[in-house]
mmCIF file of C-alpha atoms in Angstrom:
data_model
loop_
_atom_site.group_PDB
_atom_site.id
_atom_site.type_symbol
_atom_site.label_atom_id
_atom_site.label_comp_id
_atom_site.label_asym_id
_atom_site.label_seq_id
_atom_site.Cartn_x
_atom_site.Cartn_y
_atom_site.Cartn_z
ATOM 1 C CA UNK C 29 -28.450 87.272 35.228
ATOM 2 C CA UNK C 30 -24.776 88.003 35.092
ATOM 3 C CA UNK C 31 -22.565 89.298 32.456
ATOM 4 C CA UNK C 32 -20.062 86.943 31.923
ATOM 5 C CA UNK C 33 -17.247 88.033 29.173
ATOM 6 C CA UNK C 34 -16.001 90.799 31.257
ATOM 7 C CA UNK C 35 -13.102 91.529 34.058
ATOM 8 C CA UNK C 36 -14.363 90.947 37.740
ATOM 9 C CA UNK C 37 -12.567 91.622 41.334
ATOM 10 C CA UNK C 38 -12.197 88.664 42.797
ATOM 11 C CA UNK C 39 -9.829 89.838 46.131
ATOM 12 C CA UNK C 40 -7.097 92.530 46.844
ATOM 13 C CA UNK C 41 -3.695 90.986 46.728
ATOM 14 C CA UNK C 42 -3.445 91.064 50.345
ATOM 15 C CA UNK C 43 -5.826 88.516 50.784
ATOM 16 C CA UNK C 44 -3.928 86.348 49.221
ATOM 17 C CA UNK C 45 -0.586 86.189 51.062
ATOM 18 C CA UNK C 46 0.915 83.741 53.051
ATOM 19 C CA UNK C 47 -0.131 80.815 51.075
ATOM 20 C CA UNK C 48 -3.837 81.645 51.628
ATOM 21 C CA UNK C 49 -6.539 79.554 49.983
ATOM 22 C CA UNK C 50 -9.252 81.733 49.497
ATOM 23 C CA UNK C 51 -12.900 80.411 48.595
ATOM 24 C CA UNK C 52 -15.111 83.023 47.076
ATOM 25 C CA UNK C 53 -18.446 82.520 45.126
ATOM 26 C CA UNK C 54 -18.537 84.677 42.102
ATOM 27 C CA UNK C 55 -21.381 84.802 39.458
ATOM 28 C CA UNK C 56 -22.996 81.830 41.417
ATOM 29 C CA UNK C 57 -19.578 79.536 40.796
ATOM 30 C CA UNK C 58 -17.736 78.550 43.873
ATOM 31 C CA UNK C 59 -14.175 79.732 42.981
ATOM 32 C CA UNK C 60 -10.714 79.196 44.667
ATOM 33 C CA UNK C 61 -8.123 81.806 45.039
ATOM 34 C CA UNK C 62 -4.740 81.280 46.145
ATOM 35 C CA UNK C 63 -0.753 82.254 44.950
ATOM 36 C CA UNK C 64 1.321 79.529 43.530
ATOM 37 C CA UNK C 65 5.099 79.369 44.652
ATOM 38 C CA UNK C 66 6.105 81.299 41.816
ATOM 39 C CA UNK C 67 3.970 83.910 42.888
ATOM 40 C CA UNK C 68 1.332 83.637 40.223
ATOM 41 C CA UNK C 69 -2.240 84.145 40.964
ATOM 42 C CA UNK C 70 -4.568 80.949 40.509
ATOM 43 C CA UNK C 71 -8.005 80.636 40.219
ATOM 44 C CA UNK C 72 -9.423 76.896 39.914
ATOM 45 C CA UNK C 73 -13.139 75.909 40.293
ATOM 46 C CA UNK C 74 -13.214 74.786 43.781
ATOM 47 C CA UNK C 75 -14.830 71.293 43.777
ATOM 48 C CA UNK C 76 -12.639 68.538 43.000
ATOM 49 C CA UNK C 77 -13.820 66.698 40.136
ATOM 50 C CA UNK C 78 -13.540 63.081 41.483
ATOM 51 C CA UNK C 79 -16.317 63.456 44.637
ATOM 52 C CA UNK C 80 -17.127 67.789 44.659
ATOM 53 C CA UNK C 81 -15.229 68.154 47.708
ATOM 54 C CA UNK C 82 -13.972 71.961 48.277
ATOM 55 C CA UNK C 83 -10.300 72.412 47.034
ATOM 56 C CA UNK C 84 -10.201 75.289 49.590
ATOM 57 C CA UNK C 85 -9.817 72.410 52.131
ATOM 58 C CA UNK C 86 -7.603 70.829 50.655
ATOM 59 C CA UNK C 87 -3.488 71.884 50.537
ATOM 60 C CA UNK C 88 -1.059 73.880 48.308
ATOM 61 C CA UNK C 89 1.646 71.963 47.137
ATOM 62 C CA UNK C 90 4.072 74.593 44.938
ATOM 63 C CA UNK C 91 2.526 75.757 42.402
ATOM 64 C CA UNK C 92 -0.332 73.277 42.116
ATOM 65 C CA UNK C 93 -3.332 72.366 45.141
ATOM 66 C CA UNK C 94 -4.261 68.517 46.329
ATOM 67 C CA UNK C 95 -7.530 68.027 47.110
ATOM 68 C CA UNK C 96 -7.627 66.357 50.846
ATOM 69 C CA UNK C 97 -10.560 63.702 50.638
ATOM 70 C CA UNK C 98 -8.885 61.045 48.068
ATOM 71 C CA UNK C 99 -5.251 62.902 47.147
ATOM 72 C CA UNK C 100 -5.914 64.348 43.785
ATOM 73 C CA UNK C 101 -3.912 66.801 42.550
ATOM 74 C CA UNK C 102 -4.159 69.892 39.795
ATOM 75 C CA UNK C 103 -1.784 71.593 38.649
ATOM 76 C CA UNK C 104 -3.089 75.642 38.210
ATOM 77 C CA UNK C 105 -4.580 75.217 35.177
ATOM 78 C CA UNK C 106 -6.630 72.719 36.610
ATOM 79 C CA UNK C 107 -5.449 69.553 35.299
ATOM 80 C CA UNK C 108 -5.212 66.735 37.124
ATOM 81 C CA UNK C 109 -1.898 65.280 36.936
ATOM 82 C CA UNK C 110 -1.692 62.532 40.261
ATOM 83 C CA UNK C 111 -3.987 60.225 41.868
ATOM 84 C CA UNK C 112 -2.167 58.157 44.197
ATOM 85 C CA UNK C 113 -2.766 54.767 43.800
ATOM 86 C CA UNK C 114 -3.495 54.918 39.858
ATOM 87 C CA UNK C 115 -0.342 55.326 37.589
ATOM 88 C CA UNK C 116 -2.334 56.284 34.522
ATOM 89 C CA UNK C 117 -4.248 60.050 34.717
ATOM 90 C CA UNK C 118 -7.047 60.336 32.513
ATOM 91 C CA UNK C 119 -6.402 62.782 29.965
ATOM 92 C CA UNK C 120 -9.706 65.097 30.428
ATOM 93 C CA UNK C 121 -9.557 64.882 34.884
ATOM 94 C CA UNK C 122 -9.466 68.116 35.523
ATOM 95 C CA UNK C 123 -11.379 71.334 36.772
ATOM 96 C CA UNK C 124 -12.458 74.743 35.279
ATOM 97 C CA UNK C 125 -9.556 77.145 35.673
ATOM 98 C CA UNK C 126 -10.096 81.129 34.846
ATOM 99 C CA UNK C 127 -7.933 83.613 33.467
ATOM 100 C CA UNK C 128 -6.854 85.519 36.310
ATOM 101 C CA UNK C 129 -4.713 89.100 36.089
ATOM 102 C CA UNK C 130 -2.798 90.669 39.202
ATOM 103 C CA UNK C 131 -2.506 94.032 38.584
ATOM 104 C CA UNK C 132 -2.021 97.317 41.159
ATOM 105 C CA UNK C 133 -3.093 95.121 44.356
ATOM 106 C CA UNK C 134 -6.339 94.098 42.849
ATOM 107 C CA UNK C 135 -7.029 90.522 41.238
ATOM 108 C CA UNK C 136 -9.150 90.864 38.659
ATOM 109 C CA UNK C 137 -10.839 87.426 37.006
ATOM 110 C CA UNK C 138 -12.265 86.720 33.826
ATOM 111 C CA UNK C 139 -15.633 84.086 34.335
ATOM 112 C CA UNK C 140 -16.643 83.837 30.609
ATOM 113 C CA UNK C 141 -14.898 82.055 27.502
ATOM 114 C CA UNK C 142 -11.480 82.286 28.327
ATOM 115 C CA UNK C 143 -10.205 82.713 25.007
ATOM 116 C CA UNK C 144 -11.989 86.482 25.195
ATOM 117 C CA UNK C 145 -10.048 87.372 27.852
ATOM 118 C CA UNK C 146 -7.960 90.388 26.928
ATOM 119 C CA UNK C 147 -6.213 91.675 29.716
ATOM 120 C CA UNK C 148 -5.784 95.124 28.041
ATOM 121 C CA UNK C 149 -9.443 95.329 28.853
ATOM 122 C CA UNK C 150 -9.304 95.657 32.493
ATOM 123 C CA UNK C 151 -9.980 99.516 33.423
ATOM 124 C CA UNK C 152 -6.416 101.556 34.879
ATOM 125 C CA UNK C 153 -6.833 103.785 38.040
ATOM 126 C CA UNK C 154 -3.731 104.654 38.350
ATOM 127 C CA UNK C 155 -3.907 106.017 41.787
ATOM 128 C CA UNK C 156 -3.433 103.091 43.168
ATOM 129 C CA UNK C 157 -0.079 102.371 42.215
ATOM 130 C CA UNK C 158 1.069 106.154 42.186
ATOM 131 C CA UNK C 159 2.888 106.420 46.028
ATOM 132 C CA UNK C 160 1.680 110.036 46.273
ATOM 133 C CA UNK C 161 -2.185 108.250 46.888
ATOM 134 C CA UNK C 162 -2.905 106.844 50.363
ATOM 135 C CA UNK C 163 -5.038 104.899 51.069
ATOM 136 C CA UNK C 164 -6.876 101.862 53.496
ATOM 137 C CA UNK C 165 -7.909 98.782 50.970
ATOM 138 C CA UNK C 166 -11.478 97.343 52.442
ATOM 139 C CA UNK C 167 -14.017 94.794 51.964
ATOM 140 C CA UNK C 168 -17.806 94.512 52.241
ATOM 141 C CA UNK C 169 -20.203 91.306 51.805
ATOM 142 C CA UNK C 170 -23.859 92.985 50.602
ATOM 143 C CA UNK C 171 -26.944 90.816 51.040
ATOM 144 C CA UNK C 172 -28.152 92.467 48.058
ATOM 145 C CA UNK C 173 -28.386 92.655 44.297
ATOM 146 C CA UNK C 174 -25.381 94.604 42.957
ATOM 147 C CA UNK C 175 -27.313 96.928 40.753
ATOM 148 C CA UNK C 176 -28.950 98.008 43.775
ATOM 149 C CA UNK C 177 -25.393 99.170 45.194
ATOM 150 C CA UNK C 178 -24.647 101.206 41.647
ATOM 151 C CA UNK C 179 -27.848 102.350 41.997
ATOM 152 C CA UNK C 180 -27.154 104.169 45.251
ATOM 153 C CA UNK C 181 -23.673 105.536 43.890
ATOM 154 C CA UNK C 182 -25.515 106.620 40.559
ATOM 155 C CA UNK C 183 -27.338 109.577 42.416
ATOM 156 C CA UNK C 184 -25.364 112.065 44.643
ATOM 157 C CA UNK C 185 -28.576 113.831 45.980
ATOM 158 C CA UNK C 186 -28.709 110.970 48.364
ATOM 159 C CA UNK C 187 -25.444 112.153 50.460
ATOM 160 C CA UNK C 188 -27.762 114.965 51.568
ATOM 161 C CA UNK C 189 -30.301 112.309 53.800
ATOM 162 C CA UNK C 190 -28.137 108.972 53.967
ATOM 163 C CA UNK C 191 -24.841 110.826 55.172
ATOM 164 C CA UNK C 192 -25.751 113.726 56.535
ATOM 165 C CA UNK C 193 -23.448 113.671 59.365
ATOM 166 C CA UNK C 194 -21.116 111.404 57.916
ATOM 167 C CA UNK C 195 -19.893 111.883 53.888
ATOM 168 C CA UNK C 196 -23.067 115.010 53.428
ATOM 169 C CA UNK C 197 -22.776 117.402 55.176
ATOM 170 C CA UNK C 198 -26.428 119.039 55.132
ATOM 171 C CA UNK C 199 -29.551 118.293 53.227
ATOM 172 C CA UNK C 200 -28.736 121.547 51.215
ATOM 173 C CA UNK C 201 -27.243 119.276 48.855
ATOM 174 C CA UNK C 202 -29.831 117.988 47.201
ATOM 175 C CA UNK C 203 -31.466 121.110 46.869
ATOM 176 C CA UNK C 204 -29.482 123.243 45.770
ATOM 177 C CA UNK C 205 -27.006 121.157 43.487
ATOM 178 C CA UNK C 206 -27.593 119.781 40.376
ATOM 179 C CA UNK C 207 -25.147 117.420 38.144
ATOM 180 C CA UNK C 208 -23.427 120.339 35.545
ATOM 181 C CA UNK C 209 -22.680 117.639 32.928
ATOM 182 C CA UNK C 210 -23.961 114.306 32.948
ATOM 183 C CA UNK C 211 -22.092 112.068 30.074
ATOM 184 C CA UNK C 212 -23.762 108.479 28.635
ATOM 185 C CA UNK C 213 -21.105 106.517 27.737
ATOM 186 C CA UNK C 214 -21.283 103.183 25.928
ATOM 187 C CA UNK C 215 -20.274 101.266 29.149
ATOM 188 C CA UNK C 216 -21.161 103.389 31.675
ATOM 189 C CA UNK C 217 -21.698 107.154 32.542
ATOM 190 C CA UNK C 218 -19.827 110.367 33.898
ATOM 191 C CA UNK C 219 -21.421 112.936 35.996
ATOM 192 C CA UNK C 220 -20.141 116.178 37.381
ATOM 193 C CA UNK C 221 -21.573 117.745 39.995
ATOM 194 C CA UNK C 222 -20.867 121.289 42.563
ATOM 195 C CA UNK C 223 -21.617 122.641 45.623
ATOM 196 C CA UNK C 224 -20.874 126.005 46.112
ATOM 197 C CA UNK C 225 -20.032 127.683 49.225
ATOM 198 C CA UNK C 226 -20.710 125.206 51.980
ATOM 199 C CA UNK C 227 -19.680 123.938 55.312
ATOM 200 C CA UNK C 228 -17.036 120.896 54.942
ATOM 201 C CA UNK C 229 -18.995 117.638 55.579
ATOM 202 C CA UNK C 230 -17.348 115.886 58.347
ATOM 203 C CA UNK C 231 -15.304 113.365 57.252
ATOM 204 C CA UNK C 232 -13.560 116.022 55.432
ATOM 205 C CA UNK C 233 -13.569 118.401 58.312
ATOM 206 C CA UNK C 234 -11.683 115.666 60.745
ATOM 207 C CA UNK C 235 -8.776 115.695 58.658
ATOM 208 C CA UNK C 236 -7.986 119.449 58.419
ATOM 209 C CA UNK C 237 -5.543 121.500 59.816
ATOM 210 C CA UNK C 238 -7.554 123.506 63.023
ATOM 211 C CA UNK C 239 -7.626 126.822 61.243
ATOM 212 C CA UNK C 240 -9.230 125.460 58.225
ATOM 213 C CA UNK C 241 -12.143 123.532 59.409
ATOM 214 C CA UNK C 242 -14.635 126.162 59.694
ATOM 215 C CA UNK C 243 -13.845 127.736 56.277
ATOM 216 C CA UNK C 244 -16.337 127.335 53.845
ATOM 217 C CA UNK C 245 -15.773 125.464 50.627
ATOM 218 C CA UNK C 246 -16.280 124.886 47.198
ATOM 219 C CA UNK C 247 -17.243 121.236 46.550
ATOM 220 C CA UNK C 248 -16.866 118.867 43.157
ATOM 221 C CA UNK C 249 -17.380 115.531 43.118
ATOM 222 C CA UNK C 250 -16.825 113.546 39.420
ATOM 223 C CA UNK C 251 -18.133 109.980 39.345
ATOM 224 C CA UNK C 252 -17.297 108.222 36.534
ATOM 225 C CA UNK C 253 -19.314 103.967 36.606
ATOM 226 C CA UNK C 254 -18.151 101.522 33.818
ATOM 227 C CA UNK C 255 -20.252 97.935 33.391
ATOM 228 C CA UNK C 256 -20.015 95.138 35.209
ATOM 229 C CA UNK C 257 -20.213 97.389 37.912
ATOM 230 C CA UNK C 258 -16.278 99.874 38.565
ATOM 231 C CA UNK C 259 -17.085 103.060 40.179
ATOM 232 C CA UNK C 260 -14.888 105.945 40.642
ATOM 233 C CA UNK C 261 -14.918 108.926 42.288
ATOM 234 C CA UNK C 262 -12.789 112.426 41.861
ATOM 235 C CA UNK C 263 -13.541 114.534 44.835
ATOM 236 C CA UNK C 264 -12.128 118.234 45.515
ATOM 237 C CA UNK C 265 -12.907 120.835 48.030
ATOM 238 C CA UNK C 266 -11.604 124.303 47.371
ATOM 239 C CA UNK C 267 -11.381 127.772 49.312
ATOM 240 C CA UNK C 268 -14.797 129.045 48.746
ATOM 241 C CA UNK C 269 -14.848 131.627 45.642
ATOM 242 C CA UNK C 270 -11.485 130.707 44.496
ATOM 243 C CA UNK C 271 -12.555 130.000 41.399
ATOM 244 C CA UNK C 272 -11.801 126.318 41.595
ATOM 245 C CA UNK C 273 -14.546 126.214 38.549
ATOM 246 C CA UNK C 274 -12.312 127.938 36.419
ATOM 247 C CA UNK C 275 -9.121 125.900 37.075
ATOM 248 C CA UNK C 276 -7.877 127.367 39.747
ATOM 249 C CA UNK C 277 -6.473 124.448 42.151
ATOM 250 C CA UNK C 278 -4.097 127.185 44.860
ATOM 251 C CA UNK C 279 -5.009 125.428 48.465
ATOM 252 C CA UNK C 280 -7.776 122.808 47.174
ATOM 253 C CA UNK C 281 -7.322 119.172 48.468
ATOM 254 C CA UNK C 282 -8.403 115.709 46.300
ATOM 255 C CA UNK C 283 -9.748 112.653 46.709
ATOM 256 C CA UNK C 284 -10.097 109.353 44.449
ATOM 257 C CA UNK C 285 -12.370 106.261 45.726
ATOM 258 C CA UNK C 286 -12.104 103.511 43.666
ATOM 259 C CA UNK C 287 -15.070 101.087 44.204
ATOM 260 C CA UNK C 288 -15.764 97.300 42.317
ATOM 261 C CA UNK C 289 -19.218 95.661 43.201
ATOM 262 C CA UNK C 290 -18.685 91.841 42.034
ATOM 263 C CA UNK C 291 -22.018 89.724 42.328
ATOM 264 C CA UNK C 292 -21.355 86.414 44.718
ATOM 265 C CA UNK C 293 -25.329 85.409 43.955
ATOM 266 C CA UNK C 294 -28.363 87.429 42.324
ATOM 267 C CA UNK C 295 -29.195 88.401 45.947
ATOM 268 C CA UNK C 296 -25.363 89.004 47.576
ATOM 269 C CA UNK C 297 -22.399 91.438 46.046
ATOM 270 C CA UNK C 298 -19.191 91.475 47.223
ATOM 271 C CA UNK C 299 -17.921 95.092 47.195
ATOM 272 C CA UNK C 300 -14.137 95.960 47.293
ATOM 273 C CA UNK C 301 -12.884 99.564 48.137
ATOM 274 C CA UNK C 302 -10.274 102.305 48.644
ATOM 275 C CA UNK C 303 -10.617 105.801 49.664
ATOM 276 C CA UNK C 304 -7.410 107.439 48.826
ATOM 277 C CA UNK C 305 -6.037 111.265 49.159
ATOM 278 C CA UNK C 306 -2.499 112.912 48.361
ATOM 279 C CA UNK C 307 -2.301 115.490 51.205
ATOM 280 C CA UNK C 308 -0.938 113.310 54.015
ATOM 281 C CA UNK C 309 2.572 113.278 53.753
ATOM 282 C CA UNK C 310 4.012 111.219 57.235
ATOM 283 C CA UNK C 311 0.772 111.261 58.668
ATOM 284 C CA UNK C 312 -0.962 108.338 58.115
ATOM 285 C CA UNK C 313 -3.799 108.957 60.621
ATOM 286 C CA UNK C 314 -5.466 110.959 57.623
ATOM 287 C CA UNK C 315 -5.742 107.450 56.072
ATOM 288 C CA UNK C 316 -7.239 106.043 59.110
ATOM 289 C CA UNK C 317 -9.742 108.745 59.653
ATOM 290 C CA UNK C 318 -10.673 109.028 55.788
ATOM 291 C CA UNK C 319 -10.957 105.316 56.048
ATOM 292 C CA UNK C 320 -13.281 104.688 59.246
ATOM 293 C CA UNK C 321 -15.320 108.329 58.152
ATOM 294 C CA UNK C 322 -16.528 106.591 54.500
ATOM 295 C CA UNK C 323 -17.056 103.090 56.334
ATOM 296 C CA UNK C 324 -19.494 104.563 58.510
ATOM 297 C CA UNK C 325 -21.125 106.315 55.540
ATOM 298 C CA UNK C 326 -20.909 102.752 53.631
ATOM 299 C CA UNK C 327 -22.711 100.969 56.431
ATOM 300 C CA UNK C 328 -25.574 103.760 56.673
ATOM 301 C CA UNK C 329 -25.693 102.760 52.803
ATOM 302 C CA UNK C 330 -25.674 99.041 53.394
ATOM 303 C CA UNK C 331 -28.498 99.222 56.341
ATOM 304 C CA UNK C 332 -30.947 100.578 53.772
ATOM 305 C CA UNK C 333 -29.715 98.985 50.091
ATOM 306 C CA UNK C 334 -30.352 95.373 52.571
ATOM 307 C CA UNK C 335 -33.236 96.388 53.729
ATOM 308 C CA UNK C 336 -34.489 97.219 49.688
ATOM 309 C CA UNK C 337 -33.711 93.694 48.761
ATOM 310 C CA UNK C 338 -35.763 92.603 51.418
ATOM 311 C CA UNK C 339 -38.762 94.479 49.965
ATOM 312 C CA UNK C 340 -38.210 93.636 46.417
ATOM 313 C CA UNK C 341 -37.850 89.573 47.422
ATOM 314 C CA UNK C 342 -41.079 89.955 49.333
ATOM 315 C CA UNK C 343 -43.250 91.722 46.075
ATOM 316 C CA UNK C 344 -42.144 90.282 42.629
ATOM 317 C CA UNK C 345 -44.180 92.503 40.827
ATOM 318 C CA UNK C 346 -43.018 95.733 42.415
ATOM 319 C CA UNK C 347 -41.414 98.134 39.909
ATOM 320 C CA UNK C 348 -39.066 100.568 40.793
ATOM 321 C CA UNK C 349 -39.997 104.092 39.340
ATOM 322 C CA UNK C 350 -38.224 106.427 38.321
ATOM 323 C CA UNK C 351 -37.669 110.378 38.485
ATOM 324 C CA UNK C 352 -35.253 113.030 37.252
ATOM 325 C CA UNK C 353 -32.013 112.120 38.649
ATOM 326 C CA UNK C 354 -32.243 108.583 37.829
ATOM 327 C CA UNK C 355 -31.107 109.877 34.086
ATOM 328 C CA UNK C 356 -27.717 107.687 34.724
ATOM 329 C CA UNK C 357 -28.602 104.942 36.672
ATOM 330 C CA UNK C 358 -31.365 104.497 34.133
ATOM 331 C CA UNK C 359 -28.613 104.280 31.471
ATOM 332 C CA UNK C 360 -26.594 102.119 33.221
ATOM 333 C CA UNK C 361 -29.673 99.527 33.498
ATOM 334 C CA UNK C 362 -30.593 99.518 30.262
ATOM 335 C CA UNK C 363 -26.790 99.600 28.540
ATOM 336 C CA UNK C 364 -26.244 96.893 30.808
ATOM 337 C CA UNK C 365 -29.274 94.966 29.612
ATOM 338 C CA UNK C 366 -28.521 95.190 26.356
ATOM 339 C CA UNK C 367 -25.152 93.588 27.063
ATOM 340 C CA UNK C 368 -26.590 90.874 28.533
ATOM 341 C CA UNK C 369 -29.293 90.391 26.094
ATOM 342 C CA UNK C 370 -25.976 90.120 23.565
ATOM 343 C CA UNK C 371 -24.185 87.996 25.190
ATOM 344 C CA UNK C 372 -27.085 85.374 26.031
ATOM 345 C CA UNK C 373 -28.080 85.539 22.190
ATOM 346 C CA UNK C 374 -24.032 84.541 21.111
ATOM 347 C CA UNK C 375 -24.299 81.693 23.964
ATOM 348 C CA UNK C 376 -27.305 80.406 22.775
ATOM 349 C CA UNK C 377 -26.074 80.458 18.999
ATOM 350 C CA UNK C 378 -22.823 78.391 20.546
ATOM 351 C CA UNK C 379 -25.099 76.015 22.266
ATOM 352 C CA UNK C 380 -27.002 74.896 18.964
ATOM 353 C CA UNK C 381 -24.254 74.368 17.062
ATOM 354 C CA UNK C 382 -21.911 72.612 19.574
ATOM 355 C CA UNK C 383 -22.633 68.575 18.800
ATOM 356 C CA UNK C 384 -24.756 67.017 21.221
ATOM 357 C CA UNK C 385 -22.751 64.372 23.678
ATOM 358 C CA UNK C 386 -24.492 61.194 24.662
ATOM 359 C CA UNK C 387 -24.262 59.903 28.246
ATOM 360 C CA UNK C 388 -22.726 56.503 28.726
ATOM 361 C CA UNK C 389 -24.220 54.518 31.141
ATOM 362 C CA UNK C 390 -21.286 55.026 33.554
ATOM 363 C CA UNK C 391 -21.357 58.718 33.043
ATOM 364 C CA UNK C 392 -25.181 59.157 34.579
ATOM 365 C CA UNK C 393 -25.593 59.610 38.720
ATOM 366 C CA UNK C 394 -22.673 59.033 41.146
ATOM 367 C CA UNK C 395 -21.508 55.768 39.600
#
C-alpha cells in the first residue's frame, strides 16, 4: 500500500516549537514528533515498549522523552536508557526511531530501512528559503486516499468547474486550453499549460493594483509531481499579447505552490502547503489574501475528493476510467506501481533470508 524507502513530510517546523510533542500517524505507524534541547528534530515510534502507552503523553526531558505510565525513558534514538526502580537496562529496550531531516521549515522523515536514507534525496524548492517568496505555511487532514488528491492536481481542466469563482476563473479553460508539453519523467511528470487572453481569475484579481484588475491576461501554469506524492506549481500571468510565450517577462507577476500529500492511513492523507509570490514587498496582506483565496479553492477540492472515497469504499469493484487528459495522472499510477511492486519484491527477498526467531515462552501474550 505505501511506498516506504522514500522522504515523507511529517510537519512544518512550526509545529514543532515550544517543546511540542507532536503525534502524527504516517504510513499506518503512530509516530512522535518533537525538538530535542539541542534543537534536533526527533522522531520515535510513539508507543512505549514496556505497556504501548503513547510517548506523546508522556514528557520531554532534554534531549530524550519519558514515557508517563511506568517512567521509562529513551533517549532520541529510541533507546531506553532508565527505568526507575531497575539499575540494569536491557540492552535491546528500546523503540523504532526514523531518520528525520529539517530542512527549509519542512521536516521531512524517512519510514523505510534507515540505512537507505540519503538525505541528498529529498527534492529542493528553493523558494522557500529565498526571502524574496512570501508566503502562509498550511495544513489539511483528507479523509481520503492520497492518490486521489494527485489525481485532482494531475489535471488542470478541472479549475474551469471546481474553482470557477475561486482559483478558475471561467469554464473557458477547459475548453479552450490544452497542456503544450506534457513530460513523463521517471518519478513523476511535468506539464505546461496556457491560457491566452483571459479575464484574471479572482484570487489573482484581489491582489492587484485597481487599474490592473480588469486587464486581460496571458496565463501559464507549470506543474511539475514527483513520487511519493510532491507537487509544485509555477504560475505566471502576463499583459495579454506581450509575448510572455516568447520570454518576454516586462510587467508579468509569479507564483510557486509547493504542495506534499503524506498518507496517515489508506483512506486519510495529510496534505501540507504554501502558496507563495514575490510581488509583495511590505504588504503582507497579499499573503493573506493569496492564502485564504487557494484555501477556499482547496476546500471546494476536498468536499468532492471526500465525497469520491466515499463512493469507491461503498463499490469495490468500481474502476475508475480514464480519458485524454488523464495521460499524467495515468503515469503517475502506474510509475508509482511499479515502485511499489519493487520494493515489496526486495522486502520479501529480505524476509526469506532473515533467520527465523523462536518465541520463548515469556515472549508470547502480555506476560
Amino acid at each position: 500500500m505505501f511506498l516506504k524507502n522514500c522522504w515523507y513530510v511529517a510537519a512544518w517546523d512550526h509545529e514543532l516549537i515550544d517543546g511540542r510533542m507532536l503525534a502524527r500517524t504516517l504510513l499506518e505507524e503512530a509516530v512522535l514528533l518533537y525538538k530535542s534541547e539541542s534543537g534536533k528534530v526527533v522522531a520515535l515510534r510513539d508507543r512505549c515498549c514496556h505497556r504501548g502507552v503513547p510517548l506523546h503523553l508522556g514528557r520531554r526531558e532534554g534531549d530524550c522523552v519519558r514515557c508517563m505510565y511506568h517512567g521509562l525513558k529513551f533517549d532520541p534514538s529510541g533507546k531506553c536508557i532508565q527505568i526507575p526502580g531497575q539499575e540494569v537496562v536491557p540492552a535491546k529496550l528500546g523503540v523504532k526511531s526514523y531518520p528525520v531531516v529539517e530542512k527549509d521549515h519542512v521536516v521531512w522523515i524517512w519510514m523505510g530501512d534507515p540505512e537507505r536514507a540519503d538525505p541528498a534525496q529529498i527534492i529542493d524548492f528553493p523558494y522557500l528559503r529565498d526571502p524574496q517568496w512570501k508566503g502562509v505555511p498550511d495544513y489539511l487532514h483528507y479523509a481520503a486516499n492520497w492518490l486521489l488528491i494527485v489525481d485532482n492536481l494531475s489535471d488542470f481542466a478541472h479549475l474551469a468547474f471546481v474553482h470557477t469563482k475561486t482559483l478558475g476563473g471561467s469554464e473557458e479553460y477547459a475548453y479552450v486550453t490544452k497542456p503544450v508539453a506534457v513530460e513523463r519523467l521517471p518519478r513523476g511528470f511535468r506539464i505546461e499549460r496556457w491560457h491566452m487572453d483571459a479575464a484574471p481569475p479572482p484570487f489573482h484579481r484581489r491582489v492587484l493594483p485597481a487599474d490592473e484588475r480588469d486587464r486581460r491576461v496571458d496565463r501559464r501554469n507549470i506543474a511539475h509531481m514527483q513520487i511519493p506524492g510532491i507537487f509544485f506549481l509555477e504560475t505566471m500571468f502576463s499583459p495579454a499579447g506581450s509575448g510572455s510565450e516568447n520570454g518576454n517577462r516586462e510587467g508579468s507577476r509569479e507564483y510557486r505552490n509547493c504542495q506534499f500529500m503524506t498518507p496517515e492511513t489508506r483512506r486519510s492523507t495529510h496534505f501540507f502547503w504554501m502558496y507563495l509570490n514575490n510581488h509583495e514587498g511590505d504588504d503582507h496582506n497579499i499573503s493573506r489574501s493569496l492564502h485564504q483565496s487557494v484555501l477556499e479553492g482547496f476546500m471546494e477540492d476536498k468536499h468532492l475528493i471526500e465525497a469520491q472515497q466515499v463512493v469507491i469504499d461503498s463499490d469495490p469493484e468500481f474502476e475508475l476510467q480514464a480519458i485524454a487528459s488523464d495521460a499524467a495522472l495515468s503515469h503517475f499510477r502506474r510509475t508509482f506501481a511499479a515502485l511499489l511492486a519493487q520494493e515489496q519484491a526486495e522486502r520479501a527477498t529480505q524476509q526469506v533470508a532473515a533467520p527465523v526467531a523462536i518465541a520463548r515462552p515469556h515472549q508470547v501474550g502480555l506476560a
